[in-house]
């Protein structure tokens, strides 16, 4: 039983939407904008956030009524959707790769002008 609680806490600690995690990433990219790993991480985070927004909009389009429509079930569904978005972004839908390519092109233009 303790293992389940620990795994839930670990999952919460790894949640892509943790504001501290996003702030740390932002700082890392500002300190080392050429860091390829930081760029990859930002692109993955953005893709997961985009997928989560897409899932949220699909849920909003679905009528909610009945026994399982409560604030608690909506909160649980939202948390599950966040984790699903994170997992879907791991192989990706191509958005992170396109964003990385765009960032690299922008960096190349900046470096050529200097």
Short mmCIF file of C-alpha atoms in Angstrom, two decimals:
data_model
loop_
_atom_site.label_atom_id
_atom_site.label_comp_id
_atom_site.label_asym_id
_atom_site.label_seq_id
_atom_site.Cartn_x
_atom_site.Cartn_y
_atom_site.Cartn_z
CA UNK A 1 0.00 0.00 0.00
CA UNK A 2 2.88 2.37 0.77
CA UNK A 3 4.33 1.61 -2.66
CA UNK A 4 1.17 2.87 -4.33
CA UNK A 5 1.32 6.11 -2.36
CA UNK A 6 4.99 6.55 -3.21
CA UNK A 7 4.35 5.96 -6.90
CA UNK A 8 1.52 8.51 -6.84
CA UNK A 9 3.81 11.03 -5.19
CA UNK A 10 6.52 10.32 -7.77
CA UNK A 11 4.01 10.79 -10.57
CA UNK A 12 2.94 14.08 -9.05
CA UNK A 13 6.54 15.20 -8.73
CA UNK A 14 7.12 14.47 -12.41
CA UNK A 15 3.97 16.23 -13.60
CA UNK A 16 4.78 18.32 -16.63
CA UNK A 17 2.64 21.18 -15.39
CA UNK A 18 4.65 21.84 -12.26
CA UNK A 19 5.27 25.59 -12.31
CA UNK A 20 8.64 25.24 -10.58
CA UNK A 21 9.77 22.79 -13.25
CA UNK A 22 8.74 25.17 -16.03
CA UNK A 23 10.47 28.10 -14.29
CA UNK A 24 13.64 26.04 -13.87
CA UNK A 25 13.56 25.15 -17.57
CA UNK A 26 13.09 28.77 -18.52
CA UNK A 27 16.10 29.75 -16.41
CA UNK A 28 18.20 26.95 -17.87
CA UNK A 29 17.45 28.03 -21.43
CA UNK A 30 18.20 31.67 -20.61
CA UNK A 31 21.57 30.74 -19.07
CA UNK A 32 22.56 28.41 -21.91
CA UNK A 33 20.39 29.07 -24.97
CA UNK A 34 22.62 26.83 -27.10
CA UNK A 35 22.01 23.79 -24.84
CA UNK A 36 20.47 21.15 -27.07
CA UNK A 37 19.12 19.17 -24.09
CA UNK A 38 17.39 22.27 -22.69
CA UNK A 39 15.87 22.97 -26.09
CA UNK A 40 14.62 19.37 -26.38
CA UNK A 41 13.10 19.52 -22.90
CA UNK A 42 11.32 22.82 -23.62
CA UNK A 43 9.95 21.41 -26.89
CA UNK A 44 8.67 18.26 -25.11
CA UNK A 45 7.07 20.34 -22.34
CA UNK A 46 5.38 22.57 -24.92
CA UNK A 47 4.09 19.57 -26.85
CA UNK A 48 2.67 18.01 -23.67
CA UNK A 49 1.01 21.29 -22.75
CA UNK A 50 -0.49 21.57 -26.24
CA UNK A 51 -1.82 18.00 -26.12
CA UNK A 52 -3.33 18.64 -22.69
CA UNK A 53 -5.11 21.74 -23.98
CA UNK A 54 -6.45 19.72 -26.90
CA UNK A 55 -7.77 17.02 -24.53
CA UNK A 56 -9.36 19.67 -22.28
CA UNK A 57 -11.21 21.19 -25.24
CA UNK A 58 -12.48 17.76 -26.29
CA UNK A 59 -13.75 17.14 -22.74
CA UNK A 60 -15.50 20.53 -22.71
CA UNK A 61 -17.31 19.60 -25.93
CA UNK A 62 -18.69 16.44 -24.29
CA UNK A 63 -21.94 16.87 -22.33
CA UNK A 64 -21.49 16.24 -18.60
CA UNK A 65 -24.37 15.06 -16.53
CA UNK A 66 -25.32 12.17 -14.39
CA UNK A 67 -23.92 10.29 -11.46
CA UNK A 68 -20.24 10.85 -12.21
CA UNK A 69 -20.43 14.60 -12.85
CA UNK A 70 -18.98 16.26 -9.77
CA UNK A 71 -16.13 18.61 -8.91
CA UNK A 72 -14.14 15.65 -7.60
CA UNK A 73 -14.58 13.56 -10.74
CA UNK A 74 -13.67 16.55 -12.92
CA UNK A 75 -10.51 17.09 -10.85
CA UNK A 76 -9.55 13.41 -11.12
CA UNK A 77 -10.24 13.49 -14.87
CA UNK A 78 -8.09 16.60 -15.25
CA UNK A 79 -5.16 14.98 -13.44
CA UNK A 80 -5.53 11.83 -15.53
CA UNK A 81 -5.66 13.94 -18.70
CA UNK A 82 -2.43 15.73 -17.71
CA UNK A 83 -0.63 12.44 -17.28
CA UNK A 84 -2.09 11.09 -20.52
CA UNK A 85 -0.86 14.21 -22.34
CA UNK A 86 2.60 13.69 -20.88
CA UNK A 87 2.65 10.09 -22.07
CA UNK A 88 1.34 11.01 -25.53
CA UNK A 89 4.04 13.68 -25.84
CA UNK A 90 6.80 11.16 -25.12
CA UNK A 91 6.76 9.64 -28.59
CA UNK A 92 5.18 12.89 -29.71
CA UNK A 93 2.91 14.07 -32.47
CA UNK A 94 5.69 15.89 -34.30
CA UNK A 95 5.14 19.29 -32.70
CA UNK A 96 8.25 19.13 -30.49
CA UNK A 97 10.40 18.18 -33.48
CA UNK A 98 9.00 21.05 -35.56
CA UNK A 99 9.56 23.46 -32.67
CA UNK A 100 13.16 22.26 -32.26
CA UNK A 101 13.81 22.75 -35.95
CA UNK A 102 12.35 26.25 -35.77
CA UNK A 103 14.47 27.12 -32.71
CA UNK A 104 17.62 25.85 -34.41
CA UNK A 105 16.92 27.88 -37.53
CA UNK A 106 16.35 30.96 -35.38
CA UNK A 107 19.59 30.34 -33.48
CA UNK A 108 21.47 29.95 -36.76
CA UNK A 109 20.15 33.28 -38.01
CA UNK A 110 21.12 35.01 -34.75
CA UNK A 111 24.62 33.53 -34.87
CA UNK A 112 25.11 34.58 -38.54
CA UNK A 113 24.16 38.20 -37.75
CA UNK A 114 26.65 38.49 -34.86
#
